[in-house]
Coordinates of C-alpha atoms in Angstrom, one line a residue:
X1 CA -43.3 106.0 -178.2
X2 CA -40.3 107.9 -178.1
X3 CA -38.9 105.6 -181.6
X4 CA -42.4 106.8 -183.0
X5 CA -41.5 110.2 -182.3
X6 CA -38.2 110.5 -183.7
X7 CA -39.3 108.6 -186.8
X8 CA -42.0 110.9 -187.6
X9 CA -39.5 114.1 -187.1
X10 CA -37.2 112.6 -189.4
X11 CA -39.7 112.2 -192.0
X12 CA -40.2 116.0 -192.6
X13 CA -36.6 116.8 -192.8
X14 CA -35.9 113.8 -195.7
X15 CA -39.4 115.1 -197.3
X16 CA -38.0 118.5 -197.2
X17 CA -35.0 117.4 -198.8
X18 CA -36.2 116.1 -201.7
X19 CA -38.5 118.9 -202.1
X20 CA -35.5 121.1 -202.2
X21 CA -33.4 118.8 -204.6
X22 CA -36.2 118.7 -207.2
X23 CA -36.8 122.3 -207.0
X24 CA -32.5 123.4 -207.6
X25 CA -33.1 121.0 -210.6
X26 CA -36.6 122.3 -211.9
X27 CA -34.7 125.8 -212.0
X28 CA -31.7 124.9 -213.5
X29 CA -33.4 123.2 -216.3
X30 CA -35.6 126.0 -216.8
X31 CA -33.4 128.7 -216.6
X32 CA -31.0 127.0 -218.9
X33 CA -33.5 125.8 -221.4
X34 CA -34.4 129.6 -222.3
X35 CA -30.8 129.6 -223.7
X36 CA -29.8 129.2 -227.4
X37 CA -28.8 125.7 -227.4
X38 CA -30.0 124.6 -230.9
X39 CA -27.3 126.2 -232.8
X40 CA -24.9 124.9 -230.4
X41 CA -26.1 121.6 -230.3
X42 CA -26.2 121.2 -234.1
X43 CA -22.5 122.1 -233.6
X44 CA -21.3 119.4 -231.4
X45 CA -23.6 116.6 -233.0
X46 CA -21.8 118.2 -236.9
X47 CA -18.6 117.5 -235.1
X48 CA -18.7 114.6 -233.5
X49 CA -20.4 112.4 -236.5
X50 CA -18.6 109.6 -238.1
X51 CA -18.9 111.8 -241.7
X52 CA -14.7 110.4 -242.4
X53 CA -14.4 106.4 -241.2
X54 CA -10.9 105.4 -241.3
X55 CA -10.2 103.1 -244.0
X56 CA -7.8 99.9 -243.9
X57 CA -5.1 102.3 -245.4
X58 CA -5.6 105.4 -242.9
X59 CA -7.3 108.3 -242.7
X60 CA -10.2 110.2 -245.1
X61 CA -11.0 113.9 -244.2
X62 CA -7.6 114.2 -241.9
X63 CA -5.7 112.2 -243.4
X64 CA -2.8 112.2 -246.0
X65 CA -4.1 110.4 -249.5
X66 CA -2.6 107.7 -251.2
X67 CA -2.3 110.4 -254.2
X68 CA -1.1 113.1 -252.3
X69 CA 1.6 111.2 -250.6
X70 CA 2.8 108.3 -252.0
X71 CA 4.5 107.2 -248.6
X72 CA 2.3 104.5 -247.9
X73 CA 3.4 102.6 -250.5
X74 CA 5.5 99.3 -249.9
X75 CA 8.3 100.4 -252.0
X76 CA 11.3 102.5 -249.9
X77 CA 10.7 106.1 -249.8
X78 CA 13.3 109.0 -250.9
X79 CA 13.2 112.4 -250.1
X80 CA 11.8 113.5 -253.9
X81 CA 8.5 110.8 -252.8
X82 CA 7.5 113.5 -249.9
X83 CA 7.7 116.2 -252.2
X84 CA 4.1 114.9 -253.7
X85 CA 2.8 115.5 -250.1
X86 CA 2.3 119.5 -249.9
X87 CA -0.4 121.5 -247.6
X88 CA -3.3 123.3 -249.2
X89 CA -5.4 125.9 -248.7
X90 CA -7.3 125.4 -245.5
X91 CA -5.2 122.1 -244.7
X92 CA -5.8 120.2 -241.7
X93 CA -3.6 120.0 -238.8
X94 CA -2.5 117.0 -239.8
X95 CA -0.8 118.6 -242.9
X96 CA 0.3 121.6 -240.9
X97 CA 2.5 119.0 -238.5
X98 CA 3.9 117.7 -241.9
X99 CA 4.7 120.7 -243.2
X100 CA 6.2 121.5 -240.0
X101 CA 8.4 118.4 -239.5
X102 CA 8.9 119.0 -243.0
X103 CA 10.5 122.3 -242.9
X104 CA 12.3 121.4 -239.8
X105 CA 14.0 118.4 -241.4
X106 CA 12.6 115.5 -239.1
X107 CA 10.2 114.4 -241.2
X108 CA 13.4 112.6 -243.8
X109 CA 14.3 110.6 -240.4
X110 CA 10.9 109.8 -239.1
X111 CA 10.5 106.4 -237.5
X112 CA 7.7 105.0 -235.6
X113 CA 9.7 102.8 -233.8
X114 CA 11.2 106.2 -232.4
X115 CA 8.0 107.7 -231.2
X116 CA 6.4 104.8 -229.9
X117 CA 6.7 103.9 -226.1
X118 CA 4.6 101.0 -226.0
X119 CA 7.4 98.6 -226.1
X120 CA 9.3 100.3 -223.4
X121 CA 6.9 99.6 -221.1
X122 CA 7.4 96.6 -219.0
X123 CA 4.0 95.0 -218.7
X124 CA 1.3 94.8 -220.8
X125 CA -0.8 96.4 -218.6
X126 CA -2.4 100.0 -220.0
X127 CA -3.4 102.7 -217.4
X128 CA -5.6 105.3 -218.5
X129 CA -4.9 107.9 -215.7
X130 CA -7.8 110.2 -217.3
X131 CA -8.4 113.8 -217.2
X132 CA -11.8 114.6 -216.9
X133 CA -13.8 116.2 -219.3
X134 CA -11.5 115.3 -221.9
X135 CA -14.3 112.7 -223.6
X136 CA -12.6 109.9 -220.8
X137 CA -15.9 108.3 -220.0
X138 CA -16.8 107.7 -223.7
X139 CA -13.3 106.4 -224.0
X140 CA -13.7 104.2 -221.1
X141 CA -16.8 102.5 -222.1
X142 CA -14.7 102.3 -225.5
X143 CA -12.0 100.3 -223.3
X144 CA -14.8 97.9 -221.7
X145 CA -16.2 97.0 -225.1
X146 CA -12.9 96.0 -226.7
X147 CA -11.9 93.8 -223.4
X148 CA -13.4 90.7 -224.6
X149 CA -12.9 91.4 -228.6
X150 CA -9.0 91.7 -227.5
X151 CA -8.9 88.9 -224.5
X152 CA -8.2 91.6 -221.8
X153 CA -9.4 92.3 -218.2
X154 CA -11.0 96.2 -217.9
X155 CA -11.0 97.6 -214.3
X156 CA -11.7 101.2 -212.8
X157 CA -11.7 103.0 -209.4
X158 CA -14.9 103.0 -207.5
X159 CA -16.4 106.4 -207.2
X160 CA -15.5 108.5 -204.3
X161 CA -17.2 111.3 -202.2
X162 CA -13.7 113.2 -202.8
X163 CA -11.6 112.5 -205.6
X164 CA -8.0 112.8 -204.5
X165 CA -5.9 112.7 -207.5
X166 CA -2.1 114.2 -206.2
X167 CA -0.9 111.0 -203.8
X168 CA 1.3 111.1 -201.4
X169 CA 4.7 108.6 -202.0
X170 CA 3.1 106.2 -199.9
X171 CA -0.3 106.2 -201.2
X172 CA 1.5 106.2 -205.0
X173 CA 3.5 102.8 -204.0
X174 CA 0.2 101.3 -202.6
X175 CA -1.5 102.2 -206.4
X176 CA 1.7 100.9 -208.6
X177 CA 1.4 97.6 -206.5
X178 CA -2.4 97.0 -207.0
X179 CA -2.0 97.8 -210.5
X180 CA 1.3 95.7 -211.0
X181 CA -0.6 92.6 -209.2
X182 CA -4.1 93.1 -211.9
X183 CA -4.4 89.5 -214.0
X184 CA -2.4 90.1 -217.2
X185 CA -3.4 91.7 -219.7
X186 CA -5.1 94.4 -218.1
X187 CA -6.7 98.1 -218.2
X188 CA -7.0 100.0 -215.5
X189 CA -8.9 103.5 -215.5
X190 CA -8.4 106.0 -212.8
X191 CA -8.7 109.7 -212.5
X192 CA -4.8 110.4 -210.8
X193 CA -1.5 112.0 -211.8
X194 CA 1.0 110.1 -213.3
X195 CA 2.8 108.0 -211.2
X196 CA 6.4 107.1 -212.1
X197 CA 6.3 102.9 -210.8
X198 CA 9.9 102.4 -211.5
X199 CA 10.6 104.7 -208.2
X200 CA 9.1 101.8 -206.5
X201 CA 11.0 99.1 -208.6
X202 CA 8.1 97.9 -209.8
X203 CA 7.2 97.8 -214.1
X204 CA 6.2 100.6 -215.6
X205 CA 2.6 99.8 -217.6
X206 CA 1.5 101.1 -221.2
X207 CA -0.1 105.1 -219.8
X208 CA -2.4 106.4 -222.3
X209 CA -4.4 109.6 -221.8
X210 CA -6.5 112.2 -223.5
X211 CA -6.6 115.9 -223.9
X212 CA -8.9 118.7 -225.0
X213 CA -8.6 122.3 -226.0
X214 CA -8.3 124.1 -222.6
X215 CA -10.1 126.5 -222.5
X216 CA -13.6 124.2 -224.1
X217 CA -12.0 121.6 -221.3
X218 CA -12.9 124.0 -218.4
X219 CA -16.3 125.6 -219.6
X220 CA -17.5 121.9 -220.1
X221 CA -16.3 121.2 -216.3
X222 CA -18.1 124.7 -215.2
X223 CA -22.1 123.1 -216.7
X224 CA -20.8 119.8 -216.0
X225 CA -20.9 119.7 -212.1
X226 CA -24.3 122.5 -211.8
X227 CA -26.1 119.7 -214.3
X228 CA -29.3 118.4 -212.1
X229 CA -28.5 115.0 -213.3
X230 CA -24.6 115.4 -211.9
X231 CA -26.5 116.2 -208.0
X232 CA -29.0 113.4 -208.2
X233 CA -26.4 110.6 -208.9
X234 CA -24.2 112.5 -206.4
X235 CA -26.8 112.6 -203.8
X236 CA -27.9 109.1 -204.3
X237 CA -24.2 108.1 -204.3
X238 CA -23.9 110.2 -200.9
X239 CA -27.2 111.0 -199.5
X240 CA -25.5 113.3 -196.8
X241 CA -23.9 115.8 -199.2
X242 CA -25.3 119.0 -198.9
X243 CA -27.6 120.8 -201.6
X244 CA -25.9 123.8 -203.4
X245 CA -26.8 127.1 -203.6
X246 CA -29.3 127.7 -206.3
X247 CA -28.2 131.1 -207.0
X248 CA -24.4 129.5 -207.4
X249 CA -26.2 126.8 -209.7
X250 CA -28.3 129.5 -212.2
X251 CA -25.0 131.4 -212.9
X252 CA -23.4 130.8 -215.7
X253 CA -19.7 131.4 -217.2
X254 CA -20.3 134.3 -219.0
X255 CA -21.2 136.6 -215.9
X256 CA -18.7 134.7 -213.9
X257 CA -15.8 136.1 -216.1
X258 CA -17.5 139.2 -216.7
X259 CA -17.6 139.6 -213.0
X260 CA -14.1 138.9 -211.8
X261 CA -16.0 135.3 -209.9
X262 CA -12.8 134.5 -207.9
X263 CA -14.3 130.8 -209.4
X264 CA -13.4 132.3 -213.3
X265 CA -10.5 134.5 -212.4
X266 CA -7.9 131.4 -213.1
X267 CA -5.2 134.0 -211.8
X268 CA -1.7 132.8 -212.7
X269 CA 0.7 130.3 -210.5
X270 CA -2.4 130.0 -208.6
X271 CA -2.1 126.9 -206.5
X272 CA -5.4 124.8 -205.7
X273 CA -5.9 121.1 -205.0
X274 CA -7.8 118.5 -205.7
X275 CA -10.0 117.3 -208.8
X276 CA -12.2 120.5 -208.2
X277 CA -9.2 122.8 -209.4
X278 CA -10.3 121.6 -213.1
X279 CA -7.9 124.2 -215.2
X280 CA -5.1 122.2 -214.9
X281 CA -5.1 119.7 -217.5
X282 CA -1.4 119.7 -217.8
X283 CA -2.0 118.1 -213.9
X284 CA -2.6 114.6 -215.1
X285 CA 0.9 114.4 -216.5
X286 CA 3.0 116.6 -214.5
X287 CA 3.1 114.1 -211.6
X288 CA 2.5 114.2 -207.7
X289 CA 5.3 116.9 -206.8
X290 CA 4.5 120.6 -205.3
X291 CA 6.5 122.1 -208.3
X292 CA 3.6 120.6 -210.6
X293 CA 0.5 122.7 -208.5
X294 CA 1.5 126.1 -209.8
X295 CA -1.4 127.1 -212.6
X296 CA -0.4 127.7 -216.1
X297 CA 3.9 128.1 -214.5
X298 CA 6.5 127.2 -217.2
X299 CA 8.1 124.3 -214.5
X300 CA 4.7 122.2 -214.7
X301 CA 4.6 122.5 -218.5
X302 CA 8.2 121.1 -218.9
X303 CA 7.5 118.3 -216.6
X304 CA 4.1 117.3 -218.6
X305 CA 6.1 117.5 -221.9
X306 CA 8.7 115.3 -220.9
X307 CA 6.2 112.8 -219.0
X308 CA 4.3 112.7 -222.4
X309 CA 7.1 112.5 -225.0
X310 CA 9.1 109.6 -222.7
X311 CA 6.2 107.7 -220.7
X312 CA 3.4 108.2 -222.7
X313 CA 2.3 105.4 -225.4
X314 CA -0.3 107.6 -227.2
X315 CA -1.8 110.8 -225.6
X316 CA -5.2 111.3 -227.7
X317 CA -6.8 114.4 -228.9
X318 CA -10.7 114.7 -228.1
X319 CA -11.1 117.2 -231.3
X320 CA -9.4 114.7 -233.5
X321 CA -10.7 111.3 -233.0
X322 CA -10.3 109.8 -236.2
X323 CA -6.4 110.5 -235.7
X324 CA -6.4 109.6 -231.9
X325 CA -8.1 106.0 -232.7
X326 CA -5.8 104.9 -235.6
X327 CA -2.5 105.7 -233.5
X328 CA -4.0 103.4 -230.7
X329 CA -4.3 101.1 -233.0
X330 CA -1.0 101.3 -234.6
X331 CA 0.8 101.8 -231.3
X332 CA -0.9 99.9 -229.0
X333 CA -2.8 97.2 -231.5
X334 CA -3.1 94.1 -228.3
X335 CA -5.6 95.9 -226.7
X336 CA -7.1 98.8 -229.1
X337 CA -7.4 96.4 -232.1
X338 CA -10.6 97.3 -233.9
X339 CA -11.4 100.4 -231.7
X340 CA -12.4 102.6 -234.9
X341 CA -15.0 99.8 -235.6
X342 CA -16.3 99.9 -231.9
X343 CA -16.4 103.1 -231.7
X344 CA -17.7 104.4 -235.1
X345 CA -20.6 101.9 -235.6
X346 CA -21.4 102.3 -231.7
X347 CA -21.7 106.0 -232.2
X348 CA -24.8 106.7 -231.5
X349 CA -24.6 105.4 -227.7
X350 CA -20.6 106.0 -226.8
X351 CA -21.7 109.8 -228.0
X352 CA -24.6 110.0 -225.6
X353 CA -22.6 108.8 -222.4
X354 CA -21.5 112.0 -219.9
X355 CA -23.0 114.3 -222.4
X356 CA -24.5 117.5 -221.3
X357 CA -27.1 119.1 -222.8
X358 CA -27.4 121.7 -220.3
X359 CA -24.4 123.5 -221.3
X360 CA -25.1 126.8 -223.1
X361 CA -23.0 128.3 -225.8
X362 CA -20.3 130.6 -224.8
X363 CA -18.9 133.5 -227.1
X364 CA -15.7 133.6 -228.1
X365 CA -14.7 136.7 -227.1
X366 CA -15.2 135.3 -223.6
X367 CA -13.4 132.5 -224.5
X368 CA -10.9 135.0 -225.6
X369 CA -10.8 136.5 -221.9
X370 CA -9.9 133.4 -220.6
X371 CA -7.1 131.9 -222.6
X372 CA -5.3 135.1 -221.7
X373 CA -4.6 133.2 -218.8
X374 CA -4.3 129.8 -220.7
X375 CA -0.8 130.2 -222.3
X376 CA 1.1 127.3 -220.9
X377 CA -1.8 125.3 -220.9
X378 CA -2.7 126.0 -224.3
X379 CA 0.8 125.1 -225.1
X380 CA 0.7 121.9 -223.5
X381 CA -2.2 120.8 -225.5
X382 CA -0.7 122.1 -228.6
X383 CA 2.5 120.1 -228.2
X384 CA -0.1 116.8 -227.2
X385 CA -1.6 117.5 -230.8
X386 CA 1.6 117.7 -232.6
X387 CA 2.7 114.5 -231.1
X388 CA -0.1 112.7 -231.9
X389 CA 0.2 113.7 -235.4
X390 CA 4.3 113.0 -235.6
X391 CA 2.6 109.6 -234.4
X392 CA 0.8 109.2 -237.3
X393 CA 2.7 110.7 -240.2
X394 CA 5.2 107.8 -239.1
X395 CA 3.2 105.3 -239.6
X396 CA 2.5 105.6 -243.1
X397 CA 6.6 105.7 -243.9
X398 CA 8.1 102.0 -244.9
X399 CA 9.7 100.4 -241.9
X400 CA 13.8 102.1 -243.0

């Protein structure tokens, strides 16, 4: 009898529950469907759509023509050849980072072979320790696709209640060894800071990574975790999470700048941790020390740089895919061989994973407000698309 009874005063709580979770999720949806999203979604689909594929000699729409250029051919290349390559009006960054190396004079002594870390790395093993919201599920389904095409073994972390992404030295050794000991070749996916495995004499694998403007990074992170859809997996991953605030869940980023929301405020050397402190992109790179925890400080965007420019294989650009996807294939060709063809004639469903059609447009002179406080970061991502693009532009020389 007494079983009976506690069963039936169980059933109202669960049924009360459920009530609740369907009615945070009815609200959200409604409140955020009275928002403008047409215009905006026409955006993102007019951006993300295939309109320049990548041909077996580079890049159309950002890339440098065979006219334009001349340095693709097989014949040795002077000086007077990369005269023929000159920006235009409204030139893509592409030819701004030529005109740049250009006018700096490292474009005459461009070498892939000095840009590329792939065969410094002493496994052939590629961790992709990814930032989130950066397009990293989309590029981890890409990964899983191409792991039988390229005769590799794809593995990720399991999903946790709390995502702990700084490790402690110990908990960094115990990673580097699992990883060291995967079947070879191998990818493993992972959201963590970068983790330096030669500290633990142990080899360090082929890191690749992604980034994203910023500023776009963090409003997609703000929709991203009041989505209904993000809840219900989470509450069916951990049924004894607690149900948010609804009045938290209906408010979005424009009143929470506007309003000085301590959760929008993204004060400067502010020092959070965890994955939920979701401005620090610059994080992921940095590494597991305290001097990397500071938001938007100079220290944490020298270490980033330097992680990138000397660990770093290829560190993509979500805005530039076109470019991101031929310099993995360039650079890293065992295991992204034939990623432009995945991706581009799977577009329809890698575009669909993650993606969040709750998300409402956001001006840009709130945008504005909020890379005030975005310098450093913004800096970061800049010097991530520059790189990418040095990346390139060396490819299309003749080996010297």
């Amino acid at each position: 009898m007494d079983s009976l009874l506690r069963r039936r005063m169980l059933l109202p709580k669960r049924y009360a529950e459920l009530v609740a979770l369907i009615a945070i999720s009815s609200t959200l949806f409604l409140f955020l469907h009275t928002q403008s999203l047409t215009s905006r979604l026409r955006e993102m689909e007019d951006k993300l759509q295939p309109s320049s594929l990548m041909s077996s000699s580079g890049l159309s729409g950002n890339s440098i023509s065979q006219a334009d250029s001349g340095i693709a051919a097989a014949a040795a290349v002077n000086q007077n050849s990369l005269q023929h390559l000159q920006p235009r009006p409204g030139e893509s960054n592409l030819h701004q980072a030529y005109s740049m190396l250009k006018s700096n004079g490292q474009m005459q002594n461009l070498r892939a072979l000095d840009v590329n870390n792939t065969a410094r790395s002493q496994a052939p093993i590629v961790f992709f320790n990814r930032v989130p919201k950066v397009g990293s599920q989309t590029f981890m389904e890409l990964l899983r696709r191409l792991a039988m095409r390229n005769e590799y073994t794809f593995h990720r972390d399991v999903v946790q209640r709390l995502e702990v992404i700084r490790l402690t030295p110990d908990r960094q050794q115990e990673l580097a060894q699992m990883i060291t000991e995967l079947p070879m070749p191998s990818v493993y996916v992972k959201h963590v800071c970068y983790t330096n495995f030669t500290r633990f004499n142990m080899p360090m694998p082929i890191y690749v990574n992604m980034v994203r403007d910023p500023v776009e990074r963090v409003i997609s992170w703000y929709y991203y975790v009041r989505a209904p859809w993000y809840y219900v997996e989470r509450k069916q991953a951990f049924p004894d999470l607690p149900l948010p605030d609804p009045r938290w869940l209906k408010k979005d980023f424009e009143t929470c700048v506007l309003q000085g929301d301590p959760e929008c405020t993204y004060a400067q050397n502010a020092v959070h941790e965890g994955i939920g402190d979701h401005r620090r992109q610059s994080l992921f790179f940095c590494g597991h020390e305290e001097e990397c925890l500071p938001f938007n400080s100079q220290g944490a965007l020298e270490r980033a740089k330097y992680a990138v420019e000397s660990q770093y294989a290829v560190v993509g650009v979500l805005e530039d895919l076109n470019t991101t996807l031929a310099v993995m294939e360039r650079y890293i060709p065992k295991f992204f061989a034939g990623a432009a063809d995945v991706y581009f004639n799977e577009v329809s469903v890698l575009q669909k994973i993650n993606k969040n059609n709750f998300k409402p447009p956001v001006s840009e002179d709130i945008k504005n407000i909020v890379r005030r406080n975005f310098t450093r970061e913004i800096e970061f991502y800049q010097f991530c698309k520059q790189r990418l693009y040095k990346q390139y532009l060396a490819t299309q020389l003749p080996v010297n």
